[in-house]
XYZ file of C-alpha atoms in Angstrom:
302
model
C 67.421 -52.186 89.939
C 68.283 -48.637 88.924
C 65.750 -45.967 89.779
C 65.353 -43.043 87.347
C 65.898 -39.795 89.130
C 63.644 -36.814 88.281
C 65.240 -34.054 86.232
C 65.968 -31.151 88.531
C 64.255 -27.889 87.639
C 65.305 -24.378 88.385
C 63.654 -22.698 91.345
C 60.365 -21.077 90.257
C 60.147 -23.100 87.036
C 56.555 -24.398 86.877
C 56.679 -25.709 83.280
C 54.627 -28.877 82.746
C 53.642 -30.868 79.660
C 50.197 -32.420 79.909
C 48.583 -34.875 77.515
C 44.913 -33.815 77.435
C 43.873 -36.277 74.765
C 43.663 -34.160 71.592
C 43.633 -36.255 68.435
C 44.001 -35.231 64.827
C 40.896 -35.272 62.577
C 41.048 -38.076 60.006
C 37.537 -37.690 58.543
C 36.515 -36.222 55.184
C 37.190 -32.580 54.392
C 33.907 -31.234 52.997
C 35.392 -27.973 51.711
C 33.992 -24.619 50.610
C 30.945 -25.909 48.760
C 29.595 -27.648 51.851
C 30.305 -24.616 54.031
C 28.566 -22.347 51.535
C 25.506 -24.611 51.365
C 25.355 -24.830 55.148
C 25.538 -21.059 55.528
C 22.806 -20.648 52.889
C 20.454 -23.161 54.506
C 20.963 -21.774 58.008
C 20.426 -18.206 56.802
C 17.280 -19.222 54.921
C 15.896 -21.003 57.953
C 16.763 -18.004 60.098
C 14.761 -15.726 57.773
C 11.623 -17.451 59.084
C 12.884 -17.986 62.615
C 13.376 -21.740 62.181
C 15.931 -23.102 64.610
C 15.648 -19.957 66.722
C 13.488 -18.833 69.640
C 9.707 -18.584 69.437
C 9.982 -14.796 69.605
C 12.086 -14.808 66.428
C 9.408 -16.760 64.548
C 6.503 -14.420 65.311
C 7.121 -11.540 62.887
C 8.241 -13.455 59.757
C 5.489 -16.051 60.138
C 2.900 -13.332 60.774
C 3.970 -11.450 57.648
C 3.818 -14.691 55.652
C 0.233 -15.259 56.816
C -0.684 -11.633 56.058
C 0.653 -12.089 52.522
C -1.402 -15.246 51.908
C -4.718 -14.428 53.604
C -5.906 -11.804 51.041
C -5.143 -14.269 48.241
C -7.212 -16.946 49.972
C -10.098 -14.488 50.404
C -9.957 -13.526 46.718
C -10.054 -17.188 45.753
C -13.048 -17.825 48.031
C -14.908 -14.882 46.494
C -14.114 -16.046 42.952
C -15.326 -19.570 43.710
C -18.481 -18.410 45.538
C -19.498 -15.923 42.850
C -18.419 -18.167 39.950
C -16.412 -15.268 38.521
C -14.802 -15.477 35.103
C -11.487 -14.144 36.377
C -9.611 -13.414 39.582
C -10.154 -10.013 41.237
C -6.428 -9.185 40.970
C -3.857 -10.095 38.332
C -0.874 -12.167 39.436
C 1.521 -9.369 38.548
C -0.433 -6.819 40.600
C -0.490 -8.732 43.860
C 3.046 -7.891 45.016
C 2.519 -4.218 44.163
C -0.614 -4.140 46.309
C 1.172 -5.881 49.197
C 4.348 -3.793 48.944
C 4.085 -2.536 52.541
C 4.219 -6.089 53.888
C 7.140 -6.958 51.602
C 9.062 -3.863 52.672
C 8.487 -4.658 56.347
C 9.720 -8.213 55.819
C 12.962 -7.223 54.117
C 13.509 -4.486 56.697
C 13.201 -6.984 59.542
C 15.149 -9.880 58.025
C 18.041 -8.174 56.201
C 19.557 -6.896 59.488
C 18.925 -10.303 61.062
C 20.973 -11.890 58.276
C 24.078 -9.703 58.534
C 23.928 -7.180 61.399
C 24.248 -9.832 64.111
C 27.452 -11.163 62.547
C 28.862 -7.640 62.518
C 27.747 -6.837 66.036
C 29.218 -9.982 67.607
C 32.280 -9.922 65.319
C 31.758 -13.445 63.993
C 32.541 -12.623 60.355
C 36.319 -13.200 60.764
C 35.476 -16.590 62.268
C 33.619 -17.531 59.067
C 36.660 -16.561 57.024
C 38.979 -18.628 59.223
C 37.289 -21.715 57.783
C 37.541 -22.833 54.109
C 35.178 -20.051 53.047
C 35.922 -16.773 51.307
C 34.254 -13.382 51.048
C 32.411 -14.316 47.864
C 31.014 -17.467 49.519
C 29.656 -15.509 52.476
C 28.092 -12.802 50.319
C 26.545 -15.260 47.858
C 25.110 -17.427 50.620
C 23.554 -14.481 52.478
C 22.248 -12.843 49.296
C 20.792 -16.087 47.943
C 19.208 -16.937 51.293
C 17.386 -13.620 51.709
C 16.340 -13.558 48.037
C 14.994 -17.112 48.383
C 13.124 -16.197 51.560
C 11.541 -13.221 49.815
C 10.641 -15.335 46.792
C 8.853 -17.784 49.098
C 7.026 -14.872 50.720
C 5.890 -13.362 47.410
C 5.324 -16.548 45.382
C 3.234 -18.381 47.996
C 0.146 -16.133 47.595
C 0.452 -16.412 43.813
C 0.351 -20.186 44.194
C -2.778 -19.817 46.340
C -4.362 -17.700 43.599
C -3.368 -20.173 40.898
C -4.675 -23.249 42.711
C -7.871 -21.410 43.578
C -8.328 -20.325 39.945
C -8.023 -23.919 38.790
C -10.508 -25.044 41.444
C -12.868 -22.337 40.196
C -12.447 -23.853 36.717
C -11.075 -20.695 35.157
C -9.248 -20.928 31.835
C -6.158 -23.093 32.373
C -3.986 -21.475 29.688
C -4.708 -17.908 30.801
C -4.146 -18.681 34.467
C -0.918 -20.573 33.800
C 0.434 -17.723 31.681
C -0.492 -15.155 34.330
C 1.015 -17.292 37.088
C 4.301 -17.647 35.174
C 4.445 -13.892 34.555
C 3.822 -13.271 38.246
C 6.655 -15.613 39.240
C 9.090 -13.801 36.937
C 8.039 -10.478 38.440
C 8.431 -11.543 42.083
C 11.764 -13.258 41.308
C 13.181 -9.952 40.069
C 11.579 -8.142 43.000
C 13.168 -10.592 45.453
C 16.653 -10.114 43.997
C 16.312 -6.327 43.973
C 14.850 -5.897 47.453
C 17.207 -8.448 49.019
C 20.234 -6.680 47.562
C 19.133 -3.231 48.696
C 18.202 -4.490 52.162
C 21.508 -6.313 52.696
C 23.610 -3.364 51.525
C 21.871 -1.022 53.953
C 21.933 -3.509 56.828
C 25.632 -4.283 56.330
C 26.564 -0.687 57.098
C 25.628 -0.895 60.790
C 25.933 -3.650 63.405
C 22.866 -2.272 65.171
C 19.798 -4.188 64.063
C 17.394 -1.417 65.048
C 19.251 1.132 62.945
C 19.261 -1.297 60.034
C 15.511 -1.850 60.232
C 14.797 1.885 60.362
C 17.173 2.623 57.486
C 15.689 -0.027 55.183
C 12.122 1.108 55.884
C 13.117 4.732 55.322
C 14.801 4.055 51.971
C 11.956 1.918 50.587
C 9.132 4.080 51.940
C 10.566 7.526 51.226
C 11.676 6.601 47.703
C 8.236 5.232 46.830
C 6.423 8.176 48.395
C 8.616 10.724 46.626
C 8.321 9.006 43.244
C 4.542 8.612 43.550
C 4.162 12.273 44.499
C 6.289 13.481 41.592
C 4.396 11.240 39.176
C 1.066 12.591 40.420
C 2.317 16.172 39.981
C 3.520 15.372 36.470
C 0.137 13.860 35.615
C -1.738 16.930 36.894
C 0.530 19.299 34.988
C 0.080 17.328 31.769
C 3.711 16.247 31.472
C 2.888 12.549 31.245
C 6.042 11.815 29.235
C 8.122 12.208 32.384
C 6.038 9.804 34.493
C 7.841 6.715 33.252
C 11.297 8.224 33.787
C 10.430 9.264 37.342
C 9.510 5.646 38.076
C 13.162 4.628 37.746
C 13.974 6.058 41.181
C 12.015 3.694 43.411
C 12.424 -0.099 43.694
C 8.706 -0.873 43.667
C 7.908 1.425 40.726
C 10.929 -0.032 38.943
C 9.387 -3.512 39.200
C 6.014 -2.068 38.187
C 7.554 -0.595 35.044
C 9.325 -3.827 34.060
C 6.234 -5.975 34.369
C 3.933 -3.466 32.663
C 6.355 -3.200 29.728
C 7.140 -6.896 29.224
C 4.878 -9.079 31.373
C 1.487 -7.831 30.272
C 0.694 -6.164 33.593
C -1.513 -3.117 33.963
C 0.543 -0.166 35.152
C -0.261 1.487 38.474
C 1.325 4.763 37.372
C -0.975 7.844 37.362
C -3.266 7.706 34.369
C -2.283 4.096 33.749
C 0.588 5.305 31.568
C 3.324 2.696 31.803
C 6.711 2.733 30.084
C 6.993 1.949 26.392
C 9.057 -0.997 25.200
C 12.104 1.242 24.749
C 11.648 2.713 28.200
C 11.040 -0.790 29.517
C 14.501 -1.820 28.306
C 15.929 0.990 30.430
C 13.905 -0.295 33.396
C 15.350 -3.800 32.979
C 18.896 -2.432 32.685
C 18.487 -0.293 35.801
C 16.954 -3.174 37.795
C 19.709 -5.623 36.840
C 22.305 -2.891 37.385
C 21.048 -2.337 40.937
C 21.222 -6.071 41.626
C 24.815 -6.203 40.337
C 25.735 -3.020 42.223
C 24.309 -4.446 45.450
C 26.413 -7.575 45.058
C 29.514 -5.502 44.312
C 28.985 -3.251 47.331
C 28.518 -6.263 49.587
C 31.744 -7.792 48.286
C 33.596 -4.556 48.946
C 32.101 -4.219 52.395
C 32.997 -7.735 53.537
C 36.519 -7.631 52.177
C 37.124 -4.910 54.760
C 35.203 -6.696 57.534
C 37.203 -9.893 57.103
C 40.557 -8.177 57.661
């Protein structure tokens, strides 16, 4: 019987071919839509620390509790005193709790995007069947949804408590719906601004400080200028000054079209014509935030 002789190799040639058992994938290809939904759900869960360490859950959960506790106290007072109305309107609640909302977006916007930039995982996302628009939409929608949960939950507490206190059903339902519209716009606006700022730096600490600075300084400057205008008797300029801060922008929209009482000095909110400008500016900022994110991540993915 003939014996096969090994093929001689050149001296120093260490080439070998090994079969390590790789097999081709024959399962279903779920595509971009599945990848986009997965990225959205994971980002939304991450906004509350779900699926992450206990340390990551502390701050978002604490802020969620802080948002809901005052609403629960107001409901308890209304029920105990048999009041004819809630102490605070639905549309006013987010304005009162703006510091908590700003802290939440400042802490979670960098968590959503800065880590991907720091560890250079964005190109890995784009190596899959996912494009820049999918990444941006998933991250934007996730943070906006997380903020809507944060701001709508206390309104739900107020609404349920008002019904338990047997307050007028029609009035409470109308106020609750107006409050939901207001916080939905607020969530889109704040999420967009927070993500744009956070996407500039891979350092989470810098992102947090920058978001807090933009939201706090803009509100403080606008409030100061409005107070000066009120003292000097130039109340016509108060509404126009309110266009330059995200929180006063939301305040102007809801006081013009959602029946809310304005928190501007002297209680002078924008007229309907000025309110149209407020809506245009708010929607323009949302669109601009999306456009800037798209531009930013087209460069990152290269």
